[in-house]
PDB file of C-alpha atoms in Angstrom:
ATOM      1  CA  MET A  30     118.400  97.380 131.871  1.00  0.00           C
ATOM      2  CA  GLN A  31     118.504 101.118 132.370  1.00  0.00           C
ATOM      3  CA  SER A  32     119.080 104.259 130.348  1.00  0.00           C
ATOM      4  CA  LEU A  33     119.096 107.652 132.075  1.00  0.00           C
ATOM      5  CA  GLY A  34     117.574 105.964 135.117  1.00  0.00           C
ATOM      6  CA  ASN A  35     114.578 104.825 133.060  1.00  0.00           C
ATOM      7  CA  ASP A  36     114.519 101.091 133.850  1.00  0.00           C
ATOM      8  CA  PHE A  37     113.235  98.200 131.780  1.00  0.00           C
ATOM      9  CA  VAL A  38     112.651  94.492 131.927  1.00  0.00           C
ATOM     10  CA  VAL A  39     113.757  93.242 128.501  1.00  0.00           C
ATOM     11  CA  ILE A  40     112.405  89.845 127.465  1.00  0.00           C
ATOM     12  CA  ASP A  41     113.574  87.616 124.610  1.00  0.00           C
ATOM     13  CA  GLY A  42     110.386  86.744 122.761  1.00  0.00           C
ATOM     14  CA  ILE A  43     112.312  85.015 119.984  1.00  0.00           C
ATOM     15  CA  GLY A  44     113.749  82.197 122.089  1.00  0.00           C
ATOM     16  CA  ASN A  45     110.812  82.063 124.521  1.00  0.00           C
ATOM     17  CA  ARG A  46     107.044  81.839 124.247  1.00  0.00           C
ATOM     18  CA  VAL A  47     105.869  84.824 126.289  1.00  0.00           C
ATOM     19  CA  PRO A  48     102.208  85.146 127.407  1.00  0.00           C
ATOM     20  CA  VAL A  49     102.031  88.850 126.696  1.00  0.00           C
ATOM     21  CA  GLY A  50      98.944  90.571 128.041  1.00  0.00           C
ATOM     22  CA  LYS A  51      97.892  93.426 130.275  1.00  0.00           C
ATOM     23  CA  ASP A  52      97.937  91.346 133.494  1.00  0.00           C
ATOM     24  CA  PHE A  53     101.337  89.885 132.673  1.00  0.00           C
ATOM     25  CA  ALA A  54     102.911  93.265 131.974  1.00  0.00           C
ATOM     26  CA  ALA A  55     101.422  94.870 135.078  1.00  0.00           C
ATOM     27  CA  ARG A  56     102.650  92.012 137.306  1.00  0.00           C
ATOM     28  CA  ILE A  57     106.200  92.089 135.886  1.00  0.00           C
ATOM     29  CA  ALA A  58     106.390  95.881 136.312  1.00  0.00           C
ATOM     30  CA  ASP A  59     105.191  95.849 139.932  1.00  0.00           C
ATOM     31  CA  ARG A  60     108.129  96.816 142.150  1.00  0.00           C
ATOM     32  CA  ARG A  61     106.783  94.918 145.174  1.00  0.00           C
ATOM     33  CA  PHE A  62     105.176  91.795 143.712  1.00  0.00           C
ATOM     34  CA  GLY A  63     107.054  91.475 140.419  1.00  0.00           C
ATOM     35  CA  ILE A  64     110.476  92.399 139.073  1.00  0.00           C
ATOM     36  CA  GLY A  65     109.797  96.124 138.908  1.00  0.00           C
ATOM     37  CA  CYS A  66     110.414  98.557 136.055  1.00  0.00           C
ATOM     38  CA  ASP A  67     109.098 101.590 134.222  1.00  0.00           C
ATOM     39  CA  GLN A  68     108.345  99.538 131.120  1.00  0.00           C
ATOM     40  CA  ILE A  69     108.575  96.011 129.722  1.00  0.00           C
ATOM     41  CA  LEU A  70     110.332  95.589 126.358  1.00  0.00           C
ATOM     42  CA  LEU A  71     109.638  92.489 124.296  1.00  0.00           C
ATOM     43  CA  VAL A  72     111.991  91.414 121.494  1.00  0.00           C
ATOM     44  CA  GLU A  73     110.214  89.526 118.703  1.00  0.00           C
ATOM     45  CA  GLU A  74     111.143  88.341 115.217  1.00  0.00           C
ATOM     46  CA  GLY A  75     110.970  90.912 112.453  1.00  0.00           C
ATOM     47  CA  ASP A  76     109.661  90.626 108.915  1.00  0.00           C
ATOM     48  CA  HIS A  77     110.604  91.928 105.482  1.00  0.00           C
ATOM     49  CA  ASN A  78     110.032  95.507 106.722  1.00  0.00           C
ATOM     50  CA  ALA A  79     112.224  95.414 109.863  1.00  0.00           C
ATOM     51  CA  ASP A  80     114.904  93.317 111.529  1.00  0.00           C
ATOM     52  CA  PHE A  81     112.868  92.993 114.741  1.00  0.00           C
ATOM     53  CA  LYS A  82     109.472  93.636 116.242  1.00  0.00           C
ATOM     54  CA  PHE A  83     109.735  95.815 119.356  1.00  0.00           C
ATOM     55  CA  ARG A  84     106.820  95.819 121.816  1.00  0.00           C
ATOM     56  CA  ILE A  85     106.645  98.303 124.702  1.00  0.00           C
ATOM     57  CA  PHE A  86     104.353  97.955 127.733  1.00  0.00           C
ATOM     58  CA  ASN A  87     103.760 100.480 130.518  1.00  0.00           C
ATOM     59  CA  GLN A  88     103.406  99.660 134.211  1.00  0.00           C
ATOM     60  CA  ASP A  89      99.620  99.535 133.836  1.00  0.00           C
ATOM     61  CA  GLY A  90      99.898  96.953 131.046  1.00  0.00           C
ATOM     62  CA  SER A  91      99.042  99.312 128.190  1.00  0.00           C
ATOM     63  CA  GLU A  92     101.068  98.914 124.998  1.00  0.00           C
ATOM     64  CA  VAL A  93     102.648 102.034 123.486  1.00  0.00           C
ATOM     65  CA  GLY A  94     104.473 102.809 120.269  1.00  0.00           C
ATOM     66  CA  GLN A  95     107.646 104.668 121.202  1.00  0.00           C
ATOM     67  CA  CYS A  96     110.347 104.832 123.856  1.00  0.00           C
ATOM     68  CA  GLY A  97     113.730 106.337 123.035  1.00  0.00           C
ATOM     69  CA  ASN A  98     115.508 105.101 126.153  1.00  0.00           C
ATOM     70  CA  GLY A  99     113.948 101.692 125.672  1.00  0.00           C
ATOM     71  CA  ALA A 100     115.097 101.600 122.055  1.00  0.00           C
ATOM     72  CA  ARG A 101     118.696 102.113 123.161  1.00  0.00           C
ATOM     73  CA  CYS A 102     118.375  99.266 125.662  1.00  0.00           C
ATOM     74  CA  PHE A 103     116.712  97.131 122.985  1.00  0.00           C
ATOM     75  CA  ALA A 104     119.673  97.637 120.618  1.00  0.00           C
ATOM     76  CA  ARG A 105     122.219  96.908 123.337  1.00  0.00           C
ATOM     77  CA  TYR A 106     120.301  93.786 124.386  1.00  0.00           C
ATOM     78  CA  VAL A 107     119.985  92.114 120.975  1.00  0.00           C
ATOM     79  CA  VAL A 108     123.695  92.586 120.236  1.00  0.00           C
ATOM     80  CA  ASP A 109     124.937  91.569 123.692  1.00  0.00           C
ATOM     81  CA  ASN A 110     122.740  88.447 123.593  1.00  0.00           C
ATOM     82  CA  ASN A 111     123.860  87.412 120.086  1.00  0.00           C
ATOM     83  CA  LEU A 112     120.455  87.972 118.521  1.00  0.00           C
ATOM     84  CA  TRP A 113     122.037  90.427 116.073  1.00  0.00           C
ATOM     85  CA  HIS A 114     125.587  90.806 114.767  1.00  0.00           C
ATOM     86  CA  ARG A 115     125.699  94.242 113.165  1.00  0.00           C
ATOM     87  CA  ASP A 116     125.936  97.763 114.548  1.00  0.00           C
ATOM     88  CA  THR A 117     122.789  98.986 112.777  1.00  0.00           C
ATOM     89  CA  MET A 118     119.299  97.541 113.058  1.00  0.00           C
ATOM     90  CA  THR A 119     115.631  98.427 112.538  1.00  0.00           C
ATOM     91  CA  ALA A 120     112.659  97.569 114.748  1.00  0.00           C
ATOM     92  CA  LYS A 121     108.929  97.954 114.198  1.00  0.00           C
ATOM     93  CA  THR A 122     106.782  99.099 117.135  1.00  0.00           C
ATOM     94  CA  LEU A 123     103.032  99.453 117.580  1.00  0.00           C
ATOM     95  CA  THR A 124     103.021 102.806 115.753  1.00  0.00           C
ATOM     96  CA  THR A 125     106.345 103.327 113.977  1.00  0.00           C
ATOM     97  CA  SER A 126     109.695 101.930 112.820  1.00  0.00           C
ATOM     98  CA  ILE A 127     112.968 102.800 114.550  1.00  0.00           C
ATOM     99  CA  ARG A 128     116.562 102.671 113.296  1.00  0.00           C
ATOM    100  CA  MET A 129     119.270 102.174 115.940  1.00  0.00           C
ATOM    101  CA  VAL A 130     123.069 102.428 115.703  1.00  0.00           C
ATOM    102  CA  LEU A 131     125.632 101.208 118.246  1.00  0.00           C
ATOM    103  CA  GLU A 132     128.380 103.826 118.278  1.00  0.00           C
ATOM    104  CA  ASP A 133     132.108 103.165 118.783  1.00  0.00           C
ATOM    105  CA  ASP A 134     132.051 104.820 122.228  1.00  0.00           C
ATOM    106  CA  GLY A 135     129.391 102.414 123.511  1.00  0.00           C
ATOM    107  CA  THR A 136     126.474 104.834 123.254  1.00  0.00           C
ATOM    108  CA  VAL A 137     123.466 104.152 121.060  1.00  0.00           C
ATOM    109  CA  SER A 138     121.938 106.552 118.545  1.00  0.00           C
ATOM    110  CA  VAL A 139     118.261 106.169 117.727  1.00  0.00           C
ATOM    111  CA  ASP A 140     116.566 107.581 114.644  1.00  0.00           C
ATOM    112  CA  MET A 141     113.276 108.589 116.222  1.00  0.00           C
ATOM    113  CA  GLY A 142     111.621 109.558 112.946  1.00  0.00           C
ATOM    114  CA  ALA A 143     110.168 112.903 111.961  1.00  0.00           C
ATOM    115  CA  PRO A 144     107.993 114.660 114.546  1.00  0.00           C
ATOM    116  CA  VAL A 145     104.301 115.083 113.769  1.00  0.00           C
ATOM    117  CA  PHE A 146     102.526 118.371 114.513  1.00  0.00           C
ATOM    118  CA  ASP A 147      99.084 117.759 112.984  1.00  0.00           C
ATOM    119  CA  PRO A 148      96.562 117.755 115.880  1.00  0.00           C
ATOM    120  CA  ASP A 149      94.516 114.869 114.473  1.00  0.00           C
ATOM    121  CA  SER A 150      97.639 112.712 114.243  1.00  0.00           C
ATOM    122  CA  ILE A 151      98.985 113.437 117.748  1.00  0.00           C
ATOM    123  CA  PRO A 152      96.003 113.067 118.630  1.00  0.00           C
ATOM    124  CA  LEU A 153      94.937 116.419 120.102  1.00  0.00           C
ATOM    125  CA  ASN A 154      91.468 117.947 120.083  1.00  0.00           C
ATOM    126  CA  ALA A 155      92.218 121.252 118.317  1.00  0.00           C
ATOM    127  CA  ASP A 156      90.910 122.745 115.096  1.00  0.00           C
ATOM    128  CA  ASN A 157      94.274 123.824 113.701  1.00  0.00           C
ATOM    129  CA  GLU A 158      97.980 123.358 114.314  1.00  0.00           C
ATOM    130  CA  GLN A 159      99.375 126.065 116.597  1.00  0.00           C
ATOM    131  CA  THR A 160     102.771 126.883 118.072  1.00  0.00           C
ATOM    132  CA  GLY A 161     101.180 126.853 121.521  1.00  0.00           C
ATOM    133  CA  TYR A 162      97.863 125.662 122.916  1.00  0.00           C
ATOM    134  CA  ASP A 163      96.016 126.846 126.017  1.00  0.00           C
ATOM    135  CA  PHE A 164      94.894 124.557 128.819  1.00  0.00           C
ATOM    136  CA  VAL A 165      92.849 125.744 131.769  1.00  0.00           C
ATOM    137  CA  SER A 166      94.083 123.878 134.841  1.00  0.00           C
ATOM    138  CA  THR A 167      92.812 124.075 138.407  1.00  0.00           C
ATOM    139  CA  GLN A 168      95.553 126.658 139.025  1.00  0.00           C
ATOM    140  CA  GLY A 169      94.887 128.802 135.948  1.00  0.00           C
ATOM    141  CA  SER A 170      95.724 128.907 132.235  1.00  0.00           C
ATOM    142  CA  VAL A 171      98.811 127.099 130.956  1.00  0.00           C
ATOM    143  CA  LYS A 172     100.354 127.211 127.481  1.00  0.00           C
ATOM    144  CA  PHE A 173     101.883 124.063 126.000  1.00  0.00           C
ATOM    145  CA  GLY A 174     103.366 122.797 122.757  1.00  0.00           C
ATOM    146  CA  ALA A 175     102.178 119.504 121.272  1.00  0.00           C
ATOM    147  CA  VAL A 176     104.013 116.993 119.095  1.00  0.00           C
ATOM    148  CA  SER A 177     103.947 113.274 118.389  1.00  0.00           C
ATOM    149  CA  MET A 178     107.171 111.272 118.439  1.00  0.00           C
ATOM    150  CA  GLY A 179     105.283 108.065 117.754  1.00  0.00           C
ATOM    151  CA  ASN A 180     103.466 108.850 121.011  1.00  0.00           C
ATOM    152  CA  PRO A 181     101.750 112.088 122.114  1.00  0.00           C
ATOM    153  CA  HIS A 182     103.672 114.764 124.023  1.00  0.00           C
ATOM    154  CA  ALA A 183     102.787 118.070 125.620  1.00  0.00           C
ATOM    155  CA  VAL A 184     105.718 120.380 126.430  1.00  0.00           C
ATOM    156  CA  ILE A 185     105.457 123.143 129.013  1.00  0.00           C
ATOM    157  CA  GLU A 186     108.218 125.709 129.479  1.00  0.00           C
ATOM    158  CA  VAL A 187     109.000 126.514 133.119  1.00  0.00           C
ATOM    159  CA  GLU A 188     111.568 128.629 134.928  1.00  0.00           C
ATOM    160  CA  ASP A 189     112.800 125.804 137.157  1.00  0.00           C
ATOM    161  CA  VAL A 190     112.030 122.096 136.796  1.00  0.00           C
ATOM    162  CA  GLY A 191     112.670 121.620 140.513  1.00  0.00           C
ATOM    163  CA  THR A 192     109.599 123.635 141.462  1.00  0.00           C
ATOM    164  CA  ALA A 193     107.388 122.702 138.480  1.00  0.00           C
ATOM    165  CA  PRO A 194     104.010 121.103 139.368  1.00  0.00           C
ATOM    166  CA  VAL A 195     104.936 117.925 137.506  1.00  0.00           C
ATOM    167  CA  GLY A 196     102.603 115.463 139.219  1.00  0.00           C
ATOM    168  CA  ARG A 197      99.574 117.733 139.572  1.00  0.00           C
ATOM    169  CA  LEU A 198      99.603 119.403 136.172  1.00  0.00           C
ATOM    170  CA  GLY A 199     100.852 116.284 134.405  1.00  0.00           C
ATOM    171  CA  ALA A 200      97.929 114.283 135.734  1.00  0.00           C
ATOM    172  CA  GLU A 201      95.442 117.032 134.838  1.00  0.00           C
ATOM    173  CA  LEU A 202      96.593 117.139 131.228  1.00  0.00           C
ATOM    174  CA  GLN A 203      96.577 113.355 130.959  1.00  0.00           C
ATOM    175  CA  GLN A 204      93.011 113.171 132.232  1.00  0.00           C
ATOM    176  CA  SER A 205      91.766 116.023 130.055  1.00  0.00           C
ATOM    177  CA  SER A 206      89.625 115.316 127.003  1.00  0.00           C
ATOM    178  CA  ILE A 207      91.982 117.532 124.968  1.00  0.00           C
ATOM    179  CA  PHE A 208      94.214 114.441 124.585  1.00  0.00           C
ATOM    180  CA  PRO A 209      91.868 111.527 123.740  1.00  0.00           C
ATOM    181  CA  GLU A 210      94.657 108.935 124.103  1.00  0.00           C
ATOM    182  CA  SER A 211      96.243 110.664 127.117  1.00  0.00           C
ATOM    183  CA  VAL A 212      99.695 112.285 126.814  1.00  0.00           C
ATOM    184  CA  ASN A 213     103.257 112.408 128.110  1.00  0.00           C
ATOM    185  CA  VAL A 214     103.859 115.795 129.729  1.00  0.00           C
ATOM    186  CA  GLY A 215     107.313 117.400 129.688  1.00  0.00           C
ATOM    187  CA  PHE A 216     108.385 120.334 131.876  1.00  0.00           C
ATOM    188  CA  MET A 217     111.327 122.116 130.228  1.00  0.00           C
ATOM    189  CA  ALA A 218     113.654 124.821 131.598  1.00  0.00           C
ATOM    190  CA  MET A 219     116.130 126.314 129.128  1.00  0.00           C
ATOM    191  CA  GLN A 220     119.679 126.851 130.378  1.00  0.00           C
ATOM    192  CA  SER A 221     121.053 127.983 126.992  1.00  0.00           C
ATOM    193  CA  ARG A 222     120.385 127.453 123.292  1.00  0.00           C
ATOM    194  CA  ASN A 223     122.265 124.149 123.573  1.00  0.00           C
ATOM    195  CA  CYS A 224     121.091 122.848 126.961  1.00  0.00           C
ATOM    196  CA  ILE A 225     117.799 122.251 128.765  1.00  0.00           C
ATOM    197  CA  ASP A 226     116.614 120.640 131.988  1.00  0.00           C
ATOM    198  CA  LEU A 227     113.604 118.344 131.713  1.00  0.00           C
ATOM    199  CA  ARG A 228     111.198 116.344 133.854  1.00  0.00           C
ATOM    200  CA  VAL A 229     108.562 114.110 132.256  1.00  0.00           C
ATOM    201  CA  PHE A 230     105.265 112.759 133.584  1.00  0.00           C
ATOM    202  CA  GLU A 231     104.539 109.701 131.414  1.00  0.00           C
ATOM    203  CA  ARG A 232     101.125 108.259 130.684  1.00  0.00           C
ATOM    204  CA  GLY A 233     100.647 104.877 132.347  1.00  0.00           C
ATOM    205  CA  VAL A 234     103.814 105.367 134.415  1.00  0.00           C
ATOM    206  CA  GLY A 235     103.977 108.713 136.238  1.00  0.00           C
ATOM    207  CA  GLU A 236     107.177 110.708 136.555  1.00  0.00           C
ATOM    208  CA  THR A 237     110.272 108.837 135.380  1.00  0.00           C
ATOM    209  CA  MET A 238     113.994 109.410 135.766  1.00  0.00           C
ATOM    210  CA  GLY A 239     114.324 109.670 131.994  1.00  0.00           C
ATOM    211  CA  CYS A 240     112.168 109.758 128.865  1.00  0.00           C
ATOM    212  CA  GLY A 241     113.841 109.608 125.457  1.00  0.00           C
ATOM    213  CA  SER A 242     110.834 110.482 123.339  1.00  0.00           C
ATOM    214  CA  GLY A 243     110.025 113.249 125.845  1.00  0.00           C
ATOM    215  CA  ALA A 244     113.541 114.663 125.420  1.00  0.00           C
ATOM    216  CA  CYS A 245     113.027 114.666 121.655  1.00  0.00           C
ATOM    217  CA  ALA A 246     109.619 116.340 121.927  1.00  0.00           C
ATOM    218  CA  ALA A 247     110.990 119.088 124.186  1.00  0.00           C
ATOM    219  CA  VAL A 248     113.906 119.852 121.871  1.00  0.00           C
ATOM    220  CA  VAL A 249     111.665 119.801 118.793  1.00  0.00           C
ATOM    221  CA  TYR A 250     109.321 122.279 120.477  1.00  0.00           C
ATOM    222  CA  GLY A 251     112.233 124.510 121.505  1.00  0.00           C
ATOM    223  CA  ILE A 252     113.725 124.498 118.011  1.00  0.00           C
ATOM    224  CA  SER A 253     110.316 125.127 116.430  1.00  0.00           C
ATOM    225  CA  THR A 254     109.868 128.226 118.582  1.00  0.00           C
ATOM    226  CA  GLY A 255     113.366 129.476 117.705  1.00  0.00           C
ATOM    227  CA  LYS A 256     114.746 129.131 121.227  1.00  0.00           C
ATOM    228  CA  LEU A 257     117.092 126.156 120.758  1.00  0.00           C
ATOM    229  CA  SER A 258     119.934 125.165 118.436  1.00  0.00           C
ATOM    230  CA  PRO A 259     119.868 122.046 116.203  1.00  0.00           C
ATOM    231  CA  SER A 260     121.798 119.950 118.761  1.00  0.00           C
ATOM    232  CA  VAL A 261     120.839 120.085 122.438  1.00  0.00           C
ATOM    233  CA  THR A 262     121.974 118.373 125.637  1.00  0.00           C
ATOM    234  CA  VAL A 263     118.941 117.363 127.701  1.00  0.00           C
ATOM    235  CA  ASN A 264     119.494 116.998 131.445  1.00  0.00           C
ATOM    236  CA  LEU A 265     116.988 114.582 132.966  1.00  0.00           C
ATOM    237  CA  PRO A 266     116.916 113.382 136.588  1.00  0.00           C
ATOM    238  CA  GLY A 267     118.620 110.133 135.496  1.00  0.00           C
ATOM    239  CA  GLY A 268     121.343 111.680 133.319  1.00  0.00           C
ATOM    240  CA  ALA A 269     121.969 113.496 130.049  1.00  0.00           C
ATOM    241  CA  ALA A 270     121.199 112.685 126.410  1.00  0.00           C
ATOM    242  CA  VAL A 271     121.851 114.575 123.187  1.00  0.00           C
ATOM    243  CA  VAL A 272     118.991 115.329 120.773  1.00  0.00           C
ATOM    244  CA  SER A 273     119.597 116.601 117.226  1.00  0.00           C
ATOM    245  CA  TRP A 274     117.050 117.853 114.700  1.00  0.00           C
ATOM    246  CA  ASP A 275     117.429 119.824 111.464  1.00  0.00           C
ATOM    247  CA  GLY A 276     113.834 121.039 111.261  1.00  0.00           C
ATOM    248  CA  ARG A 277     110.568 120.128 109.594  1.00  0.00           C
ATOM    249  CA  GLY A 278     110.676 116.983 107.493  1.00  0.00           C
ATOM    250  CA  SER A 279     113.842 115.745 109.208  1.00  0.00           C
ATOM    251  CA  ALA A 280     114.175 112.832 111.596  1.00  0.00           C
ATOM    252  CA  VAL A 281     115.139 113.403 115.220  1.00  0.00           C
ATOM    253  CA  THR A 282     118.255 111.643 116.539  1.00  0.00           C
ATOM    254  CA  LEU A 283     118.589 110.674 120.198  1.00  0.00           C
ATOM    255  CA  ARG A 284     121.975 109.579 121.531  1.00  0.00           C
ATOM    256  CA  GLY A 285     122.897 108.244 124.964  1.00  0.00           C
ATOM    257  CA  SER A 286     123.963 105.283 127.053  1.00  0.00           C
ATOM    258  CA  ALA A 287     122.272 101.973 127.857  1.00  0.00           C
ATOM    259  CA  GLU A 288     123.391  99.240 130.228  1.00  0.00           C
ATOM    260  CA  THR A 289     122.421  95.889 131.670  1.00  0.00           C
ATOM    261  CA  VAL A 290     121.850  95.962 135.436  1.00  0.00           C
ATOM    262  CA  PHE A 291     121.136  92.275 136.079  1.00  0.00           C
ATOM    263  CA  GLU A 292     119.758  89.131 134.444  1.00  0.00           C
ATOM    264  CA  GLY A 293     117.386  86.503 135.767  1.00  0.00           C
ATOM    265  CA  GLU A 294     114.519  84.127 135.084  1.00  0.00           C
ATOM    266  CA  ILE A 295     110.818  84.150 135.973  1.00  0.00           C
ATOM    267  CA  ASP A 296     108.204  81.405 135.719  1.00  0.00           C
ATOM    268  CA  VAL A 297     105.477  82.743 133.422  1.00  0.00           C
ATOM    269  CA  SER A 298     103.340  79.579 133.335  1.00  0.00           C
ATOM    270  CA  GLU A 299     100.692  81.159 135.578  1.00  0.00           C
ATOM    271  CA  PHE A 300     100.034  83.942 133.078  1.00  0.00           C
ATOM    272  CA  ALA A 301      97.728  83.874 130.076  1.00  0.00           C
ATOM    273  CA  ALA A 302      97.580  86.457 127.308  1.00  0.00           C
ATOM    274  CA  SER A 303      94.846  89.027 127.892  1.00  0.00           C
TER     275      SER A 303
END
């Protein structure tokens, strides 16, 4: 499946016994020796707290707690495959719970939860919460905003995303001890109070065509600094999404498309959970 060019292998873990592990995820995600994707999404049975369990694995096999584009694909998948028969559902991830709504126009809205700014909770090695933090890169000092959307994000404002040092600076921030669990790095250029351009360098993946939680983090940072309106169109390399946020204490809503590209089968008997 894909959403904004961010592509996923979505696996039914309710009807199948899946040997989930780091080696399995990395092999599936490999674009030469596996199926190939940005992330693997596993659908599992829920409990009394959520309709489903939603597991998200990066290309390197690491499990993460949030993916907005993946959540939209997840919602589309469970309905299209008759695993769910209502327009609204909840799913529990490694770090959070997500509410998803299938809209009448075919798009999917995702309640991404309230953003977290506390450095210890992001996590970010800083004494106090600040509007902007300083990072000394190999090319000089850079200011960034930091927020958790169920996963850590750094947001850097640039004049033009086309010339932004996405790979170099993204990798430097990810490898820095300032983010003990690494970080997703967004490079944001504001076109107006209602529109931004964005490129995202994801931890465990690299630059992707689209990043839903990264779009939310960028808009939250822009609204927090007074530069953006409560509803913003985010232009990513893979397409556009709309992010809405009413301010501190409020949940962020992410709305956009999701579609199935193809279906298939793979023999997983050679894999063991690890």
